[in-house]
Amino acid sequence: MANAFIKDLNKHLDQTVTVKGWVHNLRSSGKISFLQIRDGTGFCQAIVNQPTVKPEVWEEAKKISLETSVILTAKVSKHPKKEEYELQVEDLKIVQAALDYPIGKKEHGPDFLLDHRHLWLRAPKQWAIQRIRNTITLATYEWMDQHNFLKIDSPILTPAACEGTTTLFEVPYFDLGKAYLSQSGQLYLEAAIFAHGRCYDFGPVFRAEKSKTRRHLTEFWMMDAEAAFVEHDENIKIQEELISFIVQKVLEKNKNELTILERDTKPLENVKPPFYRITLAQAAEKLRAMGADTKDGEDLGGEEETLLSKSFDKPVFVEKYPAKIKAFYMKRDPENSDLVLCADLLAPEGFGEIIGGSQREENIDVLLERLKEHNLPREAFEWYLDLRKYGSVPHSGFGFGLERLVAWICNLEHVRESIPFPRMIYRMTP
Ligand code: 4AD
Ligand code: MG
């Protein structure tokens, strides 16, 4: 008997196949039992019809409860009205009969579901989210590879801060004192571009974020990209091309998942270059016109990001922040030295920041001043300063937060559902 995956049932019409999976829902009416089967690749209905199966098979079917693992031998048929394939069960084996599965049909609160995250991952919406996350990751690798970016794996244990000292996680480190969990691999990619021209990394980063918002996790996945001889405008072009490619890939590969999530795909279809570009000063003006009380020269708050990003039908770059509220490595704007050549990319529909990027300061003297202004210890950055001594070049880069991208593309209220096991201030289990 051929083993079949649910996603391939259309290739086995009228054949008898073996399907291995779990019963994620069931209902029975007299002599017929309807099992909803999940095998990892998809969901389908299996029908056990008492008059047509052996008595032992019917007895076995009666023992099935939610999340019981099963091996079915069944004939593949097509749903009379829908483009769906069903299994007409001939034989059935229980692998393990599940005991009182705690996630039922009734509504559960978010805390209950998060406490049961190890089981909640099986729910169709959660299944769909992780599949889309996978597409985003693979699409990123594909685009970066096609555009001459080499993957370089940055370290996680690091001797210094990359993104400000207030969100650093400390770890005791033998006789050397303290190590910090990486907030972004950017500084290491800046070293690697002198060998490889264009580089990226993609891995977990850590922020001891005190903020308890729908956009913040303490452990999340970042893709940092860095490119030699690329300046601010080209950096922006790279980002809009990459993000558009990712969104189009999800639309192409995850139709079923987007349907399960009831995602309106119209706004996603619109995600094509060029994106909008405004300065922070223009953003502040626009926000005030919408009734917010935004001050000039201040970072946007969560509410402001929501409001602003709702007013655009495509992602929008907010450029040129004051140097004093941004990281030490950002290059000053030659037109106004109070500002830096940076851009945050905000996703539309109220989602807000998904990317932070900038041109980097390539001059060693300027960089030394910046370290002082930011109270950062020169010793820890000597190696980084070396990059400005041996063939320094203009260069730029950016980093996206994978969970922010997933939350936007899947239209999730909170980033916690976009990562398999979320870590937040008040949660690090399961
Ligand atoms: O804007 P950030 O802090 O930029 C950097 O770390 C740069 N070093 C990146 C670079 O240029 N290579 O973080 C980048 C992105 C944000 O735009 C956001 O999407 C995500 O990472 N992010 C978070 N996601 C979830 N939880 C948090 N606490 C996050 N902090 C940042
Ligand atoms: Mg940022």
Tab-separated table of C-alpha atoms and ligand atoms in Angstrom:
chain	number	residue	atom	x	y	z
A	1	MET	CA	0.000	0.000	0.000
A	2	ALA	CA	1.399	3.391	-0.929
A	3	ASN	CA	1.985	5.878	1.874
A	4	ALA	CA	0.464	9.235	1.002
A	5	PHE	CA	0.696	12.725	2.415
A	6	ILE	CA	-2.558	14.635	2.709
A	7	LYS	CA	-1.252	17.417	0.469
A	8	ASP	CA	-0.831	14.852	-2.336
A	9	LEU	CA	-4.210	13.082	-2.077
A	10	ASN	CA	-5.324	14.557	-5.424
A	11	LYS	CA	-2.660	12.381	-7.066
A	12	HIS	CA	-4.218	9.231	-5.602
A	13	LEU	CA	-7.881	9.569	-6.590
A	14	ASP	CA	-9.676	6.180	-6.359
A	15	GLN	CA	-6.512	4.484	-5.025
A	16	THR	CA	-6.148	2.883	-1.619
A	17	VAL	CA	-3.397	4.571	0.409
A	18	THR	CA	-1.964	4.641	3.929
A	19	VAL	CA	-2.121	7.944	5.821
A	20	LYS	CA	-0.408	8.465	9.181
A	21	GLY	CA	-1.466	11.295	11.460
A	22	TRP	CA	-3.653	12.577	14.266
A	23	VAL	CA	-7.385	13.032	14.711
A	24	HIS	CA	-7.789	16.733	15.344
A	25	ASN	CA	-11.568	16.710	15.334
A	26	LEU	CA	-14.291	14.097	15.146
A	27	ARG	CA	-18.020	13.708	15.005
A	28	SER	CA	-20.204	10.713	14.710
A	29	SER	CA	-23.773	10.177	13.587
A	30	GLY	CA	-25.053	6.687	14.225
A	31	LYS	CA	-23.368	4.334	11.813
A	32	ILE	CA	-20.908	6.819	10.382
A	33	SER	CA	-17.932	8.521	11.934
A	34	PHE	CA	-16.201	11.608	10.490
A	35	LEU	CA	-12.573	12.057	11.507
A	36	GLN	CA	-10.618	15.216	10.715
A	37	ILE	CA	-7.056	14.045	10.109
A	38	ARG	CA	-3.875	16.119	10.308
A	39	ASP	CA	-0.626	14.623	9.035
A	40	GLY	CA	1.640	17.675	9.073
A	41	THR	CA	1.217	18.414	5.373
A	42	GLY	CA	-2.466	19.254	5.637
A	43	PHE	CA	-5.926	18.403	6.911
A	44	CYS	CA	-8.564	16.118	5.461
A	45	GLN	CA	-11.732	14.279	6.388
A	46	ALA	CA	-11.726	10.487	6.852
A	47	ILE	CA	-15.025	8.648	6.855
A	48	VAL	CA	-15.587	5.393	8.711
A	49	ASN	CA	-18.821	3.800	7.565
A	50	GLN	CA	-19.970	0.951	9.835
A	51	PRO	CA	-21.787	-1.101	7.150
A	52	THR	CA	-18.716	-1.206	4.889
A	53	VAL	CA	-15.880	-1.886	7.382
A	54	LYS	CA	-15.062	-5.015	9.388
A	55	PRO	CA	-16.577	-5.042	12.894
A	56	GLU	CA	-13.070	-4.786	14.482
A	57	VAL	CA	-12.395	-1.601	12.518
A	58	TRP	CA	-15.640	-0.041	13.726
A	59	GLU	CA	-14.810	-1.041	17.344
A	60	GLU	CA	-11.387	0.588	16.976
A	61	ALA	CA	-12.924	3.760	15.521
A	62	LYS	CA	-15.184	4.057	18.573
A	63	LYS	CA	-12.079	4.312	20.826
A	64	ILE	CA	-10.764	7.406	19.024
A	65	SER	CA	-10.599	10.666	20.964
A	66	LEU	CA	-9.201	14.117	20.072
A	67	GLU	CA	-5.488	13.942	19.113
A	68	THR	CA	-5.367	10.155	18.989
A	69	SER	CA	-2.573	9.111	16.614
A	70	VAL	CA	-3.704	6.767	13.838
A	71	ILE	CA	-2.648	4.887	10.733
A	72	LEU	CA	-5.429	4.684	8.175
A	73	THR	CA	-5.807	2.567	5.085
A	74	ALA	CA	-8.375	4.235	2.921
A	75	LYS	CA	-9.609	4.867	-0.572
A	76	VAL	CA	-9.236	8.438	-1.825
A	77	SER	CA	-12.419	10.084	-3.086
A	78	LYS	CA	-13.268	13.612	-4.119
A	79	HIS	CA	-15.739	15.739	-2.201
A	80	PRO	CA	-18.908	15.908	-4.328
A	81	LYS	CA	-19.017	19.722	-4.321
A	82	LYS	CA	-15.649	21.080	-3.174
A	83	GLU	CA	-12.039	20.759	-4.410
A	84	GLU	CA	-11.313	18.556	-1.400
A	85	TYR	CA	-10.215	14.956	-1.134
A	86	GLU	CA	-11.559	12.555	1.455
A	87	LEU	CA	-10.536	9.183	2.830
A	88	GLN	CA	-13.033	6.299	2.798
A	89	VAL	CA	-11.529	4.227	5.591
A	90	GLU	CA	-11.000	0.486	5.011
A	91	ASP	CA	-8.670	-0.247	7.885
A	92	LEU	CA	-7.583	1.711	10.917
A	93	LYS	CA	-4.930	1.312	13.591
A	94	ILE	CA	-4.639	3.404	16.743
A	95	VAL	CA	-1.003	4.243	17.515
A	96	GLN	CA	-1.865	5.883	20.838
A	97	ALA	CA	-5.288	6.783	22.145
A	98	ALA	CA	-5.049	10.355	23.515
A	99	LEU	CA	-6.370	11.016	27.020
A	100	ASP	CA	-8.665	14.033	27.480
A	101	TYR	CA	-6.899	16.520	25.202
A	102	PRO	CA	-6.980	19.801	27.147
A	103	ILE	CA	-7.563	22.127	24.204
A	104	GLY	CA	-11.191	21.624	23.289
A	105	LYS	CA	-13.721	23.310	21.156
A	106	LYS	CA	-14.616	25.901	23.769
A	107	GLU	CA	-12.920	29.306	23.793
A	108	HIS	CA	-9.679	29.437	25.767
A	109	GLY	CA	-7.975	32.621	26.979
A	110	PRO	CA	-4.480	33.537	25.718
A	111	ASP	CA	-2.792	32.538	28.998
A	112	PHE	CA	-4.264	29.051	28.899
A	113	LEU	CA	-3.243	28.641	25.275
A	114	LEU	CA	0.285	29.946	25.905
A	115	ASP	CA	0.660	27.619	28.903
A	116	HIS	CA	-0.239	24.827	26.483
A	117	ARG	CA	1.860	26.148	23.620
A	118	HIS	CA	3.424	22.682	23.159
A	119	LEU	CA	-0.065	21.441	22.203
A	120	TRP	CA	-1.541	24.663	20.806
A	121	LEU	CA	0.980	24.483	17.927
A	122	ARG	CA	-1.259	21.738	16.480
A	123	ALA	CA	-4.279	24.024	15.974
A	124	PRO	CA	-4.974	24.821	12.298
A	125	LYS	CA	-4.270	28.551	12.633
A	126	GLN	CA	-1.040	27.930	14.516
A	127	TRP	CA	-0.104	25.329	11.923
A	128	ALA	CA	-0.735	27.860	9.145
A	129	ILE	CA	1.378	30.534	10.878
A	130	GLN	CA	4.441	28.293	11.179
A	131	ARG	CA	4.126	27.239	7.542
A	132	ILE	CA	4.087	30.883	6.453
A	133	ARG	CA	7.045	31.612	8.724
A	134	ASN	CA	8.893	28.807	6.947
A	135	THR	CA	8.098	30.312	3.536
A	136	ILE	CA	9.380	33.719	4.686
A	137	THR	CA	12.650	32.155	5.863
A	138	LEU	CA	13.159	30.161	2.657
A	139	ALA	CA	12.221	33.139	0.451
A	140	THR	CA	14.792	35.237	2.302
A	141	TYR	CA	17.542	32.698	1.689
A	142	GLU	CA	16.514	32.470	-1.954
A	143	TRP	CA	16.484	36.214	-2.592
A	144	MET	CA	19.729	36.865	-0.728
A	145	ASP	CA	21.473	34.069	-2.612
A	146	GLN	CA	20.214	35.360	-5.975
A	147	HIS	CA	21.511	38.844	-5.121
A	148	ASN	CA	25.059	37.879	-4.154
A	149	PHE	CA	24.633	37.983	-0.386
A	150	LEU	CA	26.659	35.330	1.438
A	151	LYS	CA	25.353	33.867	4.691
A	152	ILE	CA	27.724	34.501	7.581
A	153	ASP	CA	26.828	33.161	11.019
A	154	SER	CA	27.296	35.841	13.687
A	155	PRO	CA	28.113	34.888	17.282
A	156	ILE	CA	25.476	34.930	20.006
A	157	LEU	CA	27.835	35.423	22.970
A	158	THR	CA	29.395	38.846	22.514
A	159	PRO	CA	31.620	41.187	24.529
A	160	ALA	CA	29.642	44.411	23.923
A	161	ALA	CA	26.315	46.029	23.023
A	162	CYS	CA	25.216	46.578	19.436
A	163	GLU	CA	21.863	48.288	20.030
A	164	GLY	CA	22.189	50.223	23.279
A	165	THR	CA	23.029	49.026	26.749
A	166	THR	CA	19.529	49.162	28.251
A	167	THR	CA	18.313	45.955	26.603
A	168	LEU	CA	21.347	43.712	27.154
A	169	PHE	CA	21.139	40.236	28.651
A	170	GLU	CA	24.202	39.423	30.725
A	171	VAL	CA	25.694	35.966	31.107
A	172	PRO	CA	28.564	35.058	33.483
A	173	TYR	CA	31.548	34.058	31.351
A	174	PHE	CA	34.278	32.133	33.177
A	175	ASP	CA	37.349	34.213	34.082
A	176	LEU	CA	36.570	36.795	31.422
A	177	GLY	CA	33.731	38.270	33.445
A	178	LYS	CA	30.540	39.022	31.537
A	179	ALA	CA	29.266	38.135	28.101
A	180	TYR	CA	26.165	39.607	26.500
A	181	LEU	CA	23.612	37.832	24.339
A	182	SER	CA	23.693	39.327	20.856
A	183	GLN	CA	21.082	41.999	20.042
A	184	SER	CA	21.957	41.871	16.325
A	185	GLY	CA	24.806	40.375	14.310
A	186	GLN	CA	25.318	43.631	12.417
A	187	LEU	CA	28.779	44.569	13.705
A	188	TYR	CA	30.152	41.142	12.765
A	189	LEU	CA	28.631	41.365	9.299
A	190	GLU	CA	30.368	44.706	8.896
A	191	ALA	CA	33.639	42.799	9.324
A	192	ALA	CA	32.604	40.018	6.927
A	193	ILE	CA	31.681	42.336	4.019
A	194	PHE	CA	35.368	43.242	3.652
A	195	ALA	CA	35.922	39.611	2.719
A	196	HIS	CA	32.676	38.887	0.881
A	197	GLY	CA	31.149	42.200	-0.255
A	198	ARG	CA	27.564	41.408	0.710
A	199	CYS	CA	26.568	39.279	3.707
A	200	TYR	CA	23.615	38.343	5.857
A	201	ASP	CA	22.892	36.370	8.970
A	202	PHE	CA	19.634	34.895	10.212
A	203	GLY	CA	19.293	33.692	13.760
A	204	PRO	CA	18.060	34.321	17.280
A	205	VAL	CA	18.824	37.626	19.003
A	206	PHE	CA	17.977	38.820	22.476
A	207	ARG	CA	16.627	42.022	23.975
A	208	ALA	CA	16.011	42.504	27.654
A	209	GLU	CA	13.001	44.597	26.616
A	210	LYS	CA	11.029	45.967	29.526
A	211	SER	CA	8.235	46.821	27.095
A	212	LYS	CA	5.169	44.642	27.370
A	213	THR	CA	3.652	45.355	23.959
A	214	ARG	CA	2.175	43.320	21.138
A	215	ARG	CA	5.391	43.931	19.140
A	216	HIS	CA	8.075	42.864	21.627
A	217	LEU	CA	9.693	39.571	22.504
A	218	THR	CA	12.872	39.038	24.509
A	219	GLU	CA	14.127	36.370	22.092
A	220	PHE	CA	13.363	36.744	18.401
A	221	TRP	CA	14.842	35.962	15.008
A	222	MET	CA	16.607	38.640	13.035
A	223	MET	CA	17.912	38.697	9.505
A	224	ASP	CA	20.726	41.257	9.281
A	225	ALA	CA	22.031	42.221	5.845
A	226	GLU	CA	25.129	44.304	5.133
A	227	ALA	CA	26.621	45.475	1.824
A	228	ALA	CA	29.887	47.181	0.893
A	229	PHE	CA	29.783	50.199	-1.441
A	230	VAL	CA	26.020	50.522	-0.902
A	231	GLU	CA	24.709	53.890	0.272
A	232	HIS	CA	21.416	54.947	1.818
A	233	ASP	CA	19.224	55.035	-1.340
A	234	GLU	CA	20.418	51.689	-2.628
A	235	ASN	CA	19.978	50.194	0.842
A	236	ILE	CA	16.311	51.172	0.646
A	237	LYS	CA	15.925	49.635	-2.820
A	238	ILE	CA	17.356	46.330	-1.559
A	239	GLN	CA	14.849	46.264	1.294
A	240	GLU	CA	11.787	46.953	-0.844
A	241	GLU	CA	12.819	44.330	-3.378
A	242	LEU	CA	13.406	41.728	-0.672
A	243	ILE	CA	10.168	42.393	1.219
A	244	SER	CA	8.114	42.389	-1.992
A	245	PHE	CA	9.676	39.078	-3.027
A	246	ILE	CA	8.873	37.512	0.359
A	247	VAL	CA	5.245	38.664	0.321
A	248	GLN	CA	4.693	37.463	-3.253
A	249	LYS	CA	6.203	34.067	-2.339
A	250	VAL	CA	3.764	33.672	0.555
A	251	LEU	CA	0.843	34.601	-1.719
A	252	GLU	CA	2.021	31.987	-4.189
A	253	LYS	CA	2.883	29.141	-1.820
A	254	ASN	CA	0.511	29.574	1.116
A	255	LYS	CA	-2.974	30.150	-0.325
A	256	ASN	CA	-4.435	27.449	1.897
A	257	GLU	CA	-2.719	28.791	5.030
A	258	LEU	CA	-3.884	32.352	4.296
A	259	THR	CA	-7.439	31.020	3.919
A	260	ILE	CA	-7.219	29.190	7.261
A	261	LEU	CA	-6.076	32.487	8.825
A	262	GLU	CA	-8.914	34.349	7.064
A	263	ARG	CA	-6.270	36.797	5.834
A	264	ASP	CA	-7.541	39.436	3.405
A	265	THR	CA	-4.874	39.131	0.684
A	266	LYS	CA	-5.671	42.420	-1.132
A	267	PRO	CA	-3.304	44.548	0.965
A	268	LEU	CA	-0.555	41.945	0.461
A	269	GLU	CA	-1.025	41.876	-3.314
A	270	ASN	CA	-0.236	45.572	-3.234
A	271	VAL	CA	3.227	45.044	-1.738
A	272	LYS	CA	5.423	45.911	-4.722
A	273	PRO	CA	8.212	48.463	-5.165
A	274	PRO	CA	8.467	51.371	-4.810
A	275	PHE	CA	7.365	51.765	-1.190
A	276	TYR	CA	6.575	55.185	0.288
A	277	ARG	CA	9.382	57.299	1.767
A	278	ILE	CA	8.911	60.104	4.279
A	279	THR	CA	11.233	61.747	6.777
A	280	LEU	CA	10.647	61.540	10.512
A	281	ALA	CA	9.874	65.286	10.449
A	282	GLN	CA	7.171	64.716	7.803
A	283	ALA	CA	5.839	61.759	9.772
A	284	ALA	CA	5.508	63.937	12.885
A	285	GLU	CA	3.644	66.579	10.913
A	286	LYS	CA	1.318	63.994	9.409
A	287	LEU	CA	0.649	62.486	12.822
A	288	ARG	CA	-0.185	65.880	14.323
A	289	ALA	CA	-2.581	66.463	11.438
A	290	MET	CA	-4.256	63.164	12.417
A	291	GLY	CA	-4.687	64.405	15.989
A	292	ALA	CA	-1.638	62.823	17.689
A	293	ASP	CA	0.534	64.913	19.948
A	294	THR	CA	3.853	63.962	18.320
A	295	LYS	CA	6.882	66.061	19.249
A	296	ASP	CA	9.539	66.927	16.670
A	297	GLY	CA	12.773	64.958	16.989
A	298	GLU	CA	11.351	62.212	19.172
A	299	ASP	CA	11.108	58.532	18.361
A	300	LEU	CA	7.662	57.286	17.350
A	301	GLY	CA	5.720	55.478	20.064
A	302	GLY	CA	3.793	52.274	19.450
A	303	GLU	CA	0.459	54.087	19.030
A	304	GLU	CA	2.000	56.534	16.600
A	305	GLU	CA	3.492	53.731	14.513
A	306	THR	CA	0.055	52.112	14.367
A	307	LEU	CA	-1.671	55.325	13.321
A	308	LEU	CA	0.947	56.215	10.720
A	309	SER	CA	1.163	52.760	9.173
A	310	LYS	CA	-2.650	52.577	8.904
A	311	SER	CA	-2.587	55.649	6.706
A	312	PHE	CA	-0.480	53.987	3.975
A	313	ASP	CA	-1.598	51.223	1.597
A	314	LYS	CA	1.966	49.896	1.232
A	315	PRO	CA	5.000	49.748	3.508
A	316	VAL	CA	6.541	53.146	4.270
A	317	PHE	CA	10.151	54.074	5.055
A	318	VAL	CA	10.532	56.691	7.781
A	319	GLU	CA	13.943	58.246	7.207
A	320	LYS	CA	16.426	60.560	8.861
A	321	TYR	CA	16.031	60.384	12.607
A	322	PRO	CA	17.964	62.669	14.950
A	323	ALA	CA	21.406	61.178	15.628
A	324	LYS	CA	20.900	61.478	19.371
A	325	ILE	CA	18.092	58.887	19.461
A	326	LYS	CA	19.751	56.357	17.150
A	327	ALA	CA	22.684	53.904	17.414
A	328	PHE	CA	26.345	55.064	17.447
A	329	TYR	CA	27.236	53.440	14.110
A	330	MET	CA	24.803	55.397	11.903
A	331	LYS	CA	26.269	57.864	9.414
A	332	ARG	CA	25.314	61.541	9.670
A	333	ASP	CA	23.240	63.096	6.923
A	334	PRO	CA	25.604	65.347	4.913
A	335	GLU	CA	22.681	67.783	4.461
A	336	ASN	CA	21.983	68.087	8.189
A	337	SER	CA	24.499	66.783	10.695
A	338	ASP	CA	21.885	66.490	13.466
A	339	LEU	CA	20.256	63.689	11.486
A	340	VAL	CA	21.409	60.220	10.407
A	341	LEU	CA	21.025	58.336	7.112
A	342	CYS	CA	18.687	55.731	8.502
A	343	ALA	CA	15.254	54.345	7.735
A	344	ASP	CA	12.747	52.265	9.654
A	345	LEU	CA	10.375	50.357	7.420
A	346	LEU	CA	6.792	50.309	8.726
A	347	ALA	CA	4.397	47.633	7.499
A	348	PRO	CA	0.902	48.890	6.589
A	349	GLU	CA	-2.431	48.045	8.255
A	350	GLY	CA	-1.206	49.299	11.621
A	351	PHE	CA	1.619	46.802	12.028
A	352	GLY	CA	4.478	49.276	12.325
A	353	GLU	CA	8.240	48.738	12.266
A	354	ILE	CA	9.507	45.577	10.599
A	355	ILE	CA	12.997	46.755	9.571
A	356	GLY	CA	15.634	49.031	11.043
A	357	GLY	CA	18.496	50.024	8.758
A	358	SER	CA	21.064	52.695	7.971
A	359	GLN	CA	24.220	53.732	6.199
A	360	ARG	CA	27.165	53.163	8.570
A	361	GLU	CA	29.800	55.651	9.655
A	362	GLU	CA	32.989	54.689	7.807
A	363	ASN	CA	35.347	57.346	9.192
A	364	ILE	CA	37.386	56.305	12.227
A	365	ASP	CA	37.641	59.754	13.843
A	366	VAL	CA	33.920	60.368	13.615
A	367	LEU	CA	33.233	56.891	14.966
A	368	LEU	CA	35.531	57.473	17.960
A	369	GLU	CA	33.535	60.584	18.826
A	370	ARG	CA	30.279	58.634	18.573
A	371	LEU	CA	31.533	55.940	20.944
A	372	LYS	CA	32.340	58.672	23.486
A	373	GLU	CA	28.937	60.321	23.056
A	374	HIS	CA	27.248	56.980	23.639
A	375	ASN	CA	29.481	56.126	26.630
A	376	LEU	CA	30.661	52.933	24.949
A	377	PRO	CA	34.064	51.491	25.979
A	378	ARG	CA	36.624	51.865	23.166
A	379	GLU	CA	38.442	48.643	24.154
A	380	ALA	CA	35.424	46.501	23.304
A	381	PHE	CA	35.201	48.087	19.864
A	382	GLU	CA	38.887	48.075	18.823
A	383	TRP	CA	38.287	45.315	16.309
A	384	TYR	CA	35.314	47.250	14.865
A	385	LEU	CA	37.487	50.377	14.582
A	386	ASP	CA	40.086	48.324	12.678
A	387	LEU	CA	37.530	47.967	9.881
A	388	ARG	CA	37.846	51.750	9.395
A	389	LYS	CA	41.660	51.530	9.205
A	390	TYR	CA	42.140	48.871	6.554
A	391	GLY	CA	40.294	49.734	3.377
A	392	SER	CA	37.217	51.412	4.839
A	393	VAL	CA	34.362	51.887	2.351
A	394	PRO	CA	30.869	53.358	2.429
A	395	HIS	CA	28.474	50.606	3.452
A	396	SER	CA	24.925	50.077	4.626
A	397	GLY	CA	22.666	47.431	6.037
A	398	PHE	CA	19.450	46.603	7.767
A	399	GLY	CA	17.790	44.006	9.959
A	400	PHE	CA	14.281	42.606	9.893
A	401	GLY	CA	12.473	40.998	12.797
A	402	LEU	CA	11.063	37.699	11.516
A	403	GLU	CA	8.200	37.666	14.044
A	404	ARG	CA	7.127	41.190	13.050
A	405	LEU	CA	7.034	40.106	9.396
A	406	VAL	CA	5.059	36.959	10.229
A	407	ALA	CA	2.598	38.912	12.395
A	408	TRP	CA	1.964	41.380	9.580
A	409	ILE	CA	1.672	38.852	6.755
A	410	CYS	CA	-0.580	36.570	8.858
A	411	ASN	CA	-2.488	39.549	10.338
A	412	LEU	CA	-1.838	38.566	13.972
A	413	GLU	CA	-2.763	40.744	16.901
A	414	HIS	CA	0.454	39.924	18.811
A	415	VAL	CA	3.945	38.729	17.778
A	416	ARG	CA	3.830	35.968	20.407
A	417	GLU	CA	1.895	33.692	18.030
A	418	SER	CA	4.457	34.087	15.270
A	419	ILE	CA	7.282	32.246	17.072
A	420	PRO	CA	6.944	28.593	18.132
A	421	PHE	CA	7.873	29.190	21.794
A	422	PRO	CA	7.634	32.882	22.730
A	423	ARG	CA	9.836	34.450	25.401
A	424	MET	CA	8.457	37.579	27.032
A	425	ILE	CA	9.131	39.371	30.323
A	426	TYR	CA	6.593	37.233	32.151
A	427	ARG	CA	6.873	34.037	30.140
A	428	MET	CA	9.617	31.575	29.297
A	429	THR	CA	7.743	28.265	29.491
A	430	PRO	CA	7.077	25.845	27.910
B	1	4AD	O1	15.684	48.254	14.746
B	1	4AD	P1	16.598	47.243	15.341
B	1	4AD	O2	16.911	47.387	16.779
B	1	4AD	O3	17.904	47.278	14.446
B	1	4AD	C1	19.047	46.557	14.660
B	1	4AD	O4	19.216	45.744	15.519
B	1	4AD	C2	20.085	46.752	13.588
B	1	4AD	N1	21.389	46.371	14.151
B	1	4AD	C3	19.746	45.922	12.397
B	1	4AD	C4	20.738	46.101	11.288
B	1	4AD	O5	20.876	47.180	10.775
B	1	4AD	N2	21.403	45.037	10.900
B	1	4AD	O6	16.001	45.778	15.108
B	1	4AD	C5	15.720	45.334	13.811
B	1	4AD	C6	14.318	44.754	13.742
B	1	4AD	C7	13.210	45.744	14.070
B	1	4AD	O7	12.870	46.538	12.968
B	1	4AD	C8	12.086	44.811	14.464
B	1	4AD	O8	11.461	44.269	13.311
B	1	4AD	C9	12.826	43.696	15.164
B	1	4AD	O9	14.158	43.723	14.713
B	1	4AD	N3	12.793	43.859	16.631
B	1	4AD	C10	12.040	43.120	17.460
B	1	4AD	N4	11.161	42.128	17.220
B	1	4AD	C11	10.553	41.550	18.273
B	1	4AD	N5	10.803	41.909	19.560
B	1	4AD	C12	11.680	42.890	19.848
B	1	4AD	N6	11.937	43.199	21.115
B	1	4AD	C13	12.345	43.547	18.772
B	1	4AD	N7	13.265	44.535	18.687
B	1	4AD	C14	13.533	44.701	17.381
B	2	MG	MG	14.401	49.812	15.318
